[in-house]
Amino acid sequence: METVPTPSVEDDTPRATPTPSTPPRGEVGTGVERRTITATVAGATHDYSFAAVQGTSYDGRTYTVYAGVSLDDEQATIGQVTDSLLAGLPFLLAVVAAVTWLVTRRALRPVEGIRAEMAEITGSGDLSRRVPEPRSGDEIARLARTTNSTLAALERSVERQHRFIADASHELRSPIANLRTQLEVADAHPDLLDTRDLVQDVVRLQNLATDLLLLARLDAGESPAHARVDLTTLVHEEVAARVGTDRLPISVDLGDRALATTGSRTQLSRVLGNLLDNAQRHAASRVTVTAAVEDGAITLTVLDDGPGVPPEDRERIFERFVRLDDARSRDTGGAGLGLAIARDVMHRHGGSLTVGGAPGEGAVFRARLPDATGPGDEG
């Protein structure tokens, strides 16, 4: 029979330190005593960690239970696990990197498609093209839709600019050609020079240049001033300044209440002047200006008893260089910019400009502006 060598212990045999209170019968105490010792067994020295717990049996005896583990074995196990992890970590990192690259590349593939299409659009200048829209419904899909909306807006803007330049060139060509013809005739035959026609063409060019400059400022986003404008005074001064030059007298009925708004007095005067010019051009016998205040807004109305505006053309007349009567003279009919300027200015002032009226009974233009009349302005 083999004899087991007695271990040599450098520390006392672990014993449980008595706890302040012995566990009740049939229970195990919650207090745990921990101790580390060094023991030599069969010539090999190892560190051991022991834990002692007390328990009481049902017959009242108290026992101390010891449990121990070799710290060398525990460290060896931890070392093996660490070595395994270190050995497999590079492979794990490589797998994670590859999966991340593939997933990211797949997720960003639509972005590359959008970038490539935008580069093609920029290079070709063809704003009618659109970027591909993925069906994923995520942020990239929303980015593509927003990009296409922006391209559509740019396309409309560029088309409008091209049309504007073409129309402006067409409008400028006629008076410039007339001026050249008259100057050439005057150079060859000074006695045949008609200065009245010459002055009319110069005035027309001046007015057209002024209109084009104002439209350019409006298109550039110029904000109107925020000064207080007395509309009552503005209307009366504008009508008084036209006496003697208008074809028909203008009737004004603004009521007893003072009217005021905020904005640019010059631009609002231009709106009223354009509306009155249009009414004078089409009225048969009368032009009337009225005003009303409702729901925090002032509505200036310019009426005439002319043929009116057909319902299907009531939006088209506010487009630039549009004339409904193609047969009328360009000298008396204007360049077709007055109403377009008037609506743009009204929009810049936070208002609106519309046209109504029964067909054949005249046109009714309504300019609606925010009411800035104070309590002290009541007349």
CSV table of N, CA, C and O in Angstrom, one decimal, residues 156-250:
chain,number,residue,atom,x,y,z
A,156,ARG,N,-35.6,74.1,-63.7
A,156,ARG,CA,-36.6,75.2,-63.9
A,156,ARG,C,-36.1,76.6,-63.9
A,156,ARG,O,-36.4,77.4,-64.7
A,157,SER,N,-35.2,76.8,-63.0
A,157,SER,CA,-34.5,78.1,-62.8
A,157,SER,C,-33.7,78.5,-64.1
A,157,SER,O,-33.8,79.6,-64.6
A,158,VAL,N,-32.9,77.5,-64.5
A,158,VAL,CA,-32.1,77.8,-65.7
A,158,VAL,C,-33.0,78.0,-67.0
A,158,VAL,O,-32.7,78.9,-67.8
A,159,GLU,N,-34.0,77.2,-67.1
A,159,GLU,CA,-34.9,77.4,-68.2
A,159,GLU,C,-35.6,78.7,-68.2
A,159,GLU,O,-35.8,79.4,-69.2
A,160,ARG,N,-36.0,79.1,-67.0
A,160,ARG,CA,-36.6,80.5,-66.8
A,160,ARG,C,-35.6,81.6,-67.2
A,160,ARG,O,-36.0,82.5,-67.8
A,161,GLN,N,-34.4,81.4,-66.8
A,161,GLN,CA,-33.3,82.4,-67.1
A,161,GLN,C,-33.1,82.4,-68.6
A,161,GLN,O,-33.0,83.5,-69.2
A,162,HIS,N,-33.0,81.3,-69.2
A,162,HIS,CA,-32.8,81.3,-70.7
A,162,HIS,C,-34.0,81.9,-71.4
A,162,HIS,O,-33.7,82.7,-72.4
A,163,ARG,N,-35.2,81.6,-71.0
A,163,ARG,CA,-36.3,82.2,-71.6
A,163,ARG,C,-36.4,83.7,-71.4
A,163,ARG,O,-36.7,84.5,-72.3
A,164,PHE,N,-36.0,84.1,-70.2
A,164,PHE,CA,-35.9,85.5,-69.8
A,164,PHE,C,-34.9,86.3,-70.7
A,164,PHE,O,-35.2,87.4,-71.2
A,165,ILE,N,-33.7,85.7,-70.9
A,165,ILE,CA,-32.7,86.3,-71.7
A,165,ILE,C,-33.2,86.4,-73.2
A,165,ILE,O,-33.0,87.5,-73.8
A,166,ALA,N,-33.8,85.4,-73.6
A,166,ALA,CA,-34.3,85.4,-75.0
A,166,ALA,C,-35.3,86.4,-75.2
A,166,ALA,O,-35.3,87.2,-76.2
A,167,ASP,N,-36.3,86.5,-74.3
A,167,ASP,CA,-37.4,87.5,-74.4
A,167,ASP,C,-36.8,88.9,-74.3
A,167,ASP,O,-37.3,89.8,-75.0
A,168,ALA,N,-35.9,89.1,-73.3
A,168,ALA,CA,-35.3,90.4,-73.2
A,168,ALA,C,-34.6,90.9,-74.4
A,168,ALA,O,-34.7,92.0,-74.9
A,169,SER,N,-33.8,89.9,-75.0
A,169,SER,CA,-33.1,90.3,-76.2
A,169,SER,C,-34.1,90.6,-77.4
A,169,SER,O,-33.8,91.6,-78.1
A,170,HIS,N,-35.2,89.9,-77.4
A,170,HIS,CA,-36.2,90.2,-78.5
A,170,HIS,C,-36.8,91.6,-78.2
A,170,HIS,O,-37.0,92.3,-79.2
A,171,GLU,N,-37.1,91.9,-77.0
A,171,GLU,CA,-37.7,93.2,-76.7
A,171,GLU,C,-36.7,94.3,-76.9
A,171,GLU,O,-37.1,95.4,-77.4
A,172,LEU,N,-35.5,94.1,-76.7
A,172,LEU,CA,-34.5,95.2,-76.9
A,172,LEU,C,-34.2,95.4,-78.4
A,172,LEU,O,-33.8,96.5,-78.8
A,173,ARG,N,-34.3,94.3,-79.1
A,173,ARG,CA,-33.9,94.4,-80.5
A,173,ARG,C,-34.7,95.4,-81.3
A,173,ARG,O,-34.2,96.2,-82.1
A,174,SER,N,-36.0,95.4,-81.0
A,174,SER,CA,-36.9,96.3,-81.8
A,174,SER,C,-36.6,97.8,-81.6
A,174,SER,O,-36.4,98.5,-82.6
A,175,PRO,N,-36.6,98.3,-80.4
A,175,PRO,CA,-36.3,99.7,-80.3
A,175,PRO,C,-34.9,100.1,-80.7
A,175,PRO,O,-34.7,101.2,-81.2
A,176,ILE,N,-34.0,99.2,-80.5
A,176,ILE,CA,-32.6,99.5,-80.9
A,176,ILE,C,-32.5,99.6,-82.4
A,176,ILE,O,-31.9,100.5,-83.0
A,177,ALA,N,-33.2,98.7,-83.1
A,177,ALA,CA,-33.3,98.7,-84.6
A,177,ALA,C,-33.9,100.0,-85.0
A,177,ALA,O,-33.5,100.6,-86.0
A,178,ASN,N,-35.0,100.4,-84.4
A,178,ASN,CA,-35.7,101.6,-84.8
A,178,ASN,C,-34.8,102.8,-84.6
A,178,ASN,O,-34.7,103.8,-85.4
A,179,LEU,N,-34.1,102.9,-83.4
A,179,LEU,CA,-33.1,104.0,-83.2
A,179,LEU,C,-32.1,104.0,-84.3
A,179,LEU,O,-31.7,105.1,-84.8
A,180,ARG,N,-31.5,102.9,-84.6
A,180,ARG,CA,-30.5,102.9,-85.6
A,180,ARG,C,-31.0,103.3,-86.9
A,180,ARG,O,-30.3,104.1,-87.6
A,181,THR,N,-32.2,102.9,-87.3
A,181,THR,CA,-32.7,103.3,-88.6
A,181,THR,C,-32.9,104.8,-88.6
A,181,THR,O,-32.6,105.5,-89.6
A,182,GLN,N,-33.5,105.4,-87.5
A,182,GLN,CA,-33.8,106.8,-87.5
A,182,GLN,C,-32.5,107.6,-87.5
A,182,GLN,O,-32.4,108.7,-88.2
A,183,LEU,N,-31.5,107.1,-86.8
A,183,LEU,CA,-30.2,107.8,-86.8
A,183,LEU,C,-29.5,107.8,-88.1
A,183,LEU,O,-28.9,108.7,-88.6
A,184,GLU,N,-29.6,106.6,-88.8
A,184,GLU,CA,-29.0,106.5,-90.2
A,184,GLU,C,-29.8,107.5,-91.1
A,184,GLU,O,-29.1,108.1,-92.0
A,185,VAL,N,-31.1,107.5,-91.0
A,185,VAL,CA,-31.8,108.4,-91.9
A,185,VAL,C,-31.5,109.9,-91.6
A,185,VAL,O,-31.3,110.7,-92.5
A,186,ALA,N,-31.4,110.2,-90.3
A,186,ALA,CA,-31.0,111.6,-89.9
A,186,ALA,C,-29.6,111.9,-90.4
A,186,ALA,O,-29.4,113.1,-90.7
A,187,ASP,N,-28.7,110.9,-90.4
A,187,ASP,CA,-27.4,111.2,-90.8
A,187,ASP,C,-27.4,111.5,-92.3
A,187,ASP,O,-26.6,112.4,-92.8
A,188,ALA,N,-28.2,110.8,-93.1
A,188,ALA,CA,-28.3,111.0,-94.5
A,188,ALA,C,-29.2,112.2,-94.9
A,188,ALA,O,-28.9,112.9,-95.9
A,189,HIS,N,-30.3,112.4,-94.2
A,189,HIS,CA,-31.2,113.4,-94.5
A,189,HIS,C,-31.6,114.1,-93.1
A,189,HIS,O,-32.6,113.8,-92.5
A,190,PRO,N,-30.9,115.1,-92.7
A,190,PRO,CA,-31.2,115.7,-91.4
A,190,PRO,C,-32.5,116.4,-91.3
A,190,PRO,O,-33.1,116.4,-90.2
A,191,ASP,N,-33.1,116.8,-92.5
A,191,ASP,CA,-34.4,117.4,-92.4
A,191,ASP,C,-35.5,116.4,-92.2
A,191,ASP,O,-36.7,116.9,-91.9
A,192,LEU,N,-35.3,115.1,-92.3
A,192,LEU,CA,-36.3,114.1,-92.1
A,192,LEU,C,-36.3,113.5,-90.7
A,192,LEU,O,-37.1,112.7,-90.4
A,193,LEU,N,-35.5,114.0,-89.8
A,193,LEU,CA,-35.4,113.5,-88.5
A,193,LEU,C,-36.7,113.8,-87.7
A,193,LEU,O,-37.1,114.9,-87.6
A,194,ASP,N,-37.3,112.7,-87.1
A,194,ASP,CA,-38.5,112.9,-86.3
A,194,ASP,C,-38.1,112.6,-84.9
A,194,ASP,O,-37.9,111.5,-84.4
A,195,THR,N,-37.9,113.7,-84.1
A,195,THR,CA,-37.4,113.6,-82.7
A,195,THR,C,-38.5,112.9,-81.8
A,195,THR,O,-38.1,112.3,-80.8
A,196,ARG,N,-39.7,113.1,-82.1
A,196,ARG,CA,-40.7,112.5,-81.2
A,196,ARG,C,-40.6,111.0,-81.2
A,196,ARG,O,-40.7,110.3,-80.2
A,197,ASP,N,-40.5,110.4,-82.4
A,197,ASP,CA,-40.3,108.9,-82.5
A,197,ASP,C,-39.0,108.5,-81.8
A,197,ASP,O,-39.0,107.4,-81.1
A,198,LEU,N,-38.0,109.3,-82.0
A,198,LEU,CA,-36.7,109.0,-81.4
A,198,LEU,C,-36.8,109.0,-79.8
A,198,LEU,O,-36.3,108.1,-79.2
A,199,VAL,N,-37.5,110.0,-79.3
A,199,VAL,CA,-37.7,110.1,-77.9
A,199,VAL,C,-38.5,108.9,-77.3
A,199,VAL,O,-38.2,108.4,-76.3
A,200,GLN,N,-39.5,108.6,-78.0
A,200,GLN,CA,-40.4,107.4,-77.6
A,200,GLN,C,-39.6,106.1,-77.5
A,200,GLN,O,-39.7,105.4,-76.6
A,201,ASP,N,-38.7,105.9,-78.5
A,201,ASP,CA,-37.9,104.7,-78.5
A,201,ASP,C,-36.9,104.7,-77.3
A,201,ASP,O,-36.6,103.7,-76.7
A,202,VAL,N,-36.3,105.9,-77.1
A,202,VAL,CA,-35.4,106.1,-76.0
A,202,VAL,C,-36.1,105.8,-74.6
A,202,VAL,O,-35.6,105.1,-73.7
A,203,VAL,N,-37.3,106.4,-74.5
A,203,VAL,CA,-38.1,106.2,-73.2
A,203,VAL,C,-38.4,104.7,-73.1
A,203,VAL,O,-38.3,104.2,-72.0
A,204,ARG,N,-38.8,104.1,-74.2
A,204,ARG,CA,-39.1,102.7,-74.1
A,204,ARG,C,-37.9,101.8,-73.7
A,204,ARG,O,-38.0,100.9,-72.8
A,205,LEU,N,-36.7,102.2,-74.2
A,205,LEU,CA,-35.5,101.5,-73.8
A,205,LEU,C,-35.2,101.7,-72.3
A,205,LEU,O,-34.8,100.8,-71.6
A,206,GLN,N,-35.4,102.9,-71.9
A,206,GLN,CA,-35.1,103.3,-70.5
A,206,GLN,C,-36.0,102.5,-69.6
A,206,GLN,O,-35.6,102.0,-68.6
A,207,ASN,N,-37.3,102.5,-69.9
A,207,ASN,CA,-38.3,101.8,-69.1
A,207,ASN,C,-38.0,100.3,-69.0
A,207,ASN,O,-38.1,99.6,-68.0
A,208,LEU,N,-37.6,99.7,-70.2
A,208,LEU,CA,-37.3,98.3,-70.3
A,208,LEU,C,-36.1,98.0,-69.4
A,208,LEU,O,-36.1,97.0,-68.7
A,209,ALA,N,-35.1,98.8,-69.6
A,209,ALA,CA,-33.9,98.6,-68.8
A,209,ALA,C,-34.2,98.7,-67.3
A,209,ALA,O,-33.6,97.9,-66.5
A,210,THR,N,-35.0,99.6,-66.9
A,210,THR,CA,-35.4,99.7,-65.4
A,210,THR,C,-36.1,98.5,-65.0
A,210,THR,O,-35.9,98.0,-63.9
A,211,ASP,N,-37.1,98.0,-65.8
A,211,ASP,CA,-37.8,96.8,-65.5
A,211,ASP,C,-36.9,95.6,-65.3
A,211,ASP,O,-37.0,94.8,-64.4
A,212,LEU,N,-35.9,95.4,-66.3
A,212,LEU,CA,-35.0,94.3,-66.2
A,212,LEU,C,-34.1,94.4,-65.0
A,212,LEU,O,-33.8,93.4,-64.4
A,213,LEU,N,-33.7,95.6,-64.6
A,213,LEU,CA,-32.8,95.7,-63.5
A,213,LEU,C,-33.6,95.4,-62.2
A,213,LEU,O,-33.1,94.7,-61.3
A,214,LEU,N,-34.9,95.8,-62.1
A,214,LEU,CA,-35.7,95.5,-60.9
A,214,LEU,C,-35.9,94.0,-60.8
A,214,LEU,O,-35.8,93.3,-59.7
A,215,LEU,N,-36.2,93.3,-62.0
A,215,LEU,CA,-36.4,91.9,-61.9
A,215,LEU,C,-35.1,91.1,-61.5
A,215,LEU,O,-35.2,90.1,-60.8
A,216,ALA,N,-34.0,91.6,-62.0
A,216,ALA,CA,-32.7,91.0,-61.6
A,216,ALA,C,-32.5,91.1,-60.1
A,216,ALA,O,-32.0,90.2,-59.5
A,217,ARG,N,-32.8,92.2,-59.5
A,217,ARG,CA,-32.7,92.4,-58.1
A,217,ARG,C,-33.7,91.5,-57.3
A,217,ARG,O,-33.3,90.9,-56.3
A,218,LEU,N,-34.9,91.4,-57.8
A,218,LEU,CA,-35.9,90.5,-57.2
A,218,LEU,C,-35.4,89.0,-57.3
A,218,LEU,O,-35.5,88.2,-56.3
A,219,ASP,N,-34.9,88.6,-58.5
A,219,ASP,CA,-34.4,87.2,-58.6
A,219,ASP,C,-33.2,86.9,-57.7
A,219,ASP,O,-33.0,85.8,-57.3
A,220,ALA,N,-32.4,88.0,-57.4
A,220,ALA,CA,-31.3,87.8,-56.6
A,220,ALA,C,-31.7,87.7,-55.1
A,220,ALA,O,-30.8,87.4,-54.3
A,221,GLY,N,-32.9,87.8,-54.8
A,221,GLY,CA,-33.4,87.7,-53.4
A,221,GLY,C,-33.3,88.9,-52.6
A,221,GLY,O,-33.3,88.9,-51.4
A,222,GLU,N,-33.3,90.1,-53.3
A,222,GLU,CA,-33.3,91.3,-52.5
A,222,GLU,C,-34.5,91.5,-51.6
A,222,GLU,O,-35.6,91.4,-52.1
A,223,SER,N,-34.3,91.7,-50.4
A,223,SER,CA,-35.4,91.9,-49.4
A,223,SER,C,-35.8,93.3,-49.4
A,223,SER,O,-35.0,94.2,-49.4
A,224,PRO,N,-37.1,93.6,-49.3
A,224,PRO,CA,-37.6,95.0,-49.3
A,224,PRO,C,-37.3,95.6,-47.9
A,224,PRO,O,-37.1,94.9,-46.9
A,225,ALA,N,-37.3,96.9,-47.9
A,225,ALA,CA,-37.1,97.6,-46.6
A,225,ALA,C,-38.3,97.3,-45.7
A,225,ALA,O,-39.4,96.8,-46.1
A,226,HIS,N,-38.1,97.5,-44.4
A,226,HIS,CA,-39.2,97.2,-43.4
A,226,HIS,C,-39.7,98.5,-42.8
A,226,HIS,O,-40.1,98.6,-41.6
A,227,ALA,N,-39.7,99.6,-43.7
A,227,ALA,CA,-40.2,100.9,-43.2
A,227,ALA,C,-41.7,100.9,-43.2
A,227,ALA,O,-42.4,100.1,-44.0
A,228,ARG,N,-42.3,101.7,-42.4
A,228,ARG,CA,-43.8,101.9,-42.4
A,228,ARG,C,-44.2,102.7,-43.7
A,228,ARG,O,-43.6,103.8,-43.9
A,229,VAL,N,-45.2,102.2,-44.4
A,229,VAL,CA,-45.6,102.9,-45.6
A,229,VAL,C,-47.1,103.3,-45.4
A,229,VAL,O,-47.9,102.4,-45.2
A,230,ASP,N,-47.4,104.6,-45.6
A,230,ASP,CA,-48.8,105.1,-45.5
A,230,ASP,C,-49.4,104.8,-46.9
A,230,ASP,O,-49.2,105.6,-47.9
A,231,LEU,N,-50.2,103.8,-47.0
A,231,LEU,CA,-50.8,103.5,-48.3
A,231,LEU,C,-51.8,104.5,-48.7
A,231,LEU,O,-52.0,104.7,-49.9
A,232,THR,N,-52.5,105.1,-47.8
A,232,THR,CA,-53.5,106.2,-48.2
A,232,THR,C,-52.8,107.3,-48.9
A,232,THR,O,-53.2,107.7,-50.0
A,233,THR,N,-51.7,107.8,-48.3
A,233,THR,CA,-51.0,108.9,-49.0
A,233,THR,C,-50.4,108.4,-50.3
A,233,THR,O,-50.4,109.2,-51.3
A,234,LEU,N,-49.8,107.2,-50.3
A,234,LEU,CA,-49.2,106.7,-51.5
A,234,LEU,C,-50.2,106.6,-52.7
A,234,LEU,O,-49.9,107.0,-53.8
A,235,VAL,N,-51.4,106.1,-52.4
A,235,VAL,CA,-52.4,106.1,-53.5
A,235,VAL,C,-52.8,107.4,-54.0
A,235,VAL,O,-52.8,107.7,-55.2
A,236,HIS,N,-53.0,108.4,-53.1
A,236,HIS,CA,-53.5,109.7,-53.5
A,236,HIS,C,-52.3,110.4,-54.3
A,236,HIS,O,-52.6,111.1,-55.3
A,237,GLU,N,-51.1,110.2,-53.9
A,237,GLU,CA,-50.0,110.9,-54.6
A,237,GLU,C,-49.8,110.3,-55.9
A,237,GLU,O,-49.5,111.0,-56.9
A,238,GLU,N,-49.9,109.0,-56.0
A,238,GLU,CA,-49.7,108.3,-57.3
A,238,GLU,C,-50.8,108.7,-58.3
A,238,GLU,O,-50.5,109.0,-59.5
A,239,VAL,N,-52.0,108.8,-57.9
A,239,VAL,CA,-53.1,109.2,-58.8
A,239,VAL,C,-53.0,110.7,-59.2
A,239,VAL,O,-53.2,111.0,-60.3
A,240,ALA,N,-52.6,111.5,-58.2
A,240,ALA,CA,-52.4,112.9,-58.5
A,240,ALA,C,-51.3,113.2,-59.5
A,240,ALA,O,-51.4,114.1,-60.4
A,241,ALA,N,-50.2,112.4,-59.5
A,241,ALA,CA,-49.1,112.5,-60.4
A,241,ALA,C,-49.4,112.1,-61.8
A,241,ALA,O,-48.7,112.5,-62.8
A,242,ARG,N,-50.5,111.4,-62.0
A,242,ARG,CA,-50.9,110.9,-63.3
A,242,ARG,C,-51.9,111.8,-64.0
A,242,ARG,O,-52.3,111.6,-65.1
A,243,VAL,N,-52.4,112.8,-63.3
A,243,VAL,CA,-53.4,113.7,-63.8
A,243,VAL,C,-52.8,114.5,-65.0
A,243,VAL,O,-51.7,115.0,-64.9
A,244,GLY,N,-53.5,114.5,-66.1
A,244,GLY,CA,-53.0,115.1,-67.3
A,244,GLY,C,-52.3,114.2,-68.3
A,244,GLY,O,-52.1,114.6,-69.4
A,245,THR,N,-51.9,113.1,-67.8
A,245,THR,CA,-51.2,112.1,-68.7
A,245,THR,C,-52.0,110.9,-68.9
A,245,THR,O,-51.8,110.2,-70.0
A,246,ASP,N,-52.9,110.5,-68.0
A,246,ASP,CA,-53.7,109.3,-68.2
A,246,ASP,C,-54.8,109.5,-69.2
A,246,ASP,O,-55.3,110.7,-69.3
A,247,ARG,N,-55.2,108.5,-69.8
A,247,ARG,CA,-56.3,108.6,-70.8
A,247,ARG,C,-57.6,108.8,-70.2
A,247,ARG,O,-58.5,109.5,-70.7
A,248,LEU,N,-57.8,108.2,-69.0
A,248,LEU,CA,-59.1,108.3,-68.3
A,248,LEU,C,-58.9,108.8,-66.8
A,248,LEU,O,-57.8,108.4,-66.3
A,249,PRO,N,-59.8,109.5,-66.2
A,249,PRO,CA,-59.7,109.9,-64.8
A,249,PRO,C,-59.8,108.7,-63.9
A,249,PRO,O,-60.4,107.7,-64.3
A,250,ILE,N,-59.2,108.7,-62.8
A,250,ILE,CA,-59.2,107.6,-61.8
A,250,ILE,C,-60.0,108.0,-60.6
A,250,ILE,O,-59.8,109.1,-60.0
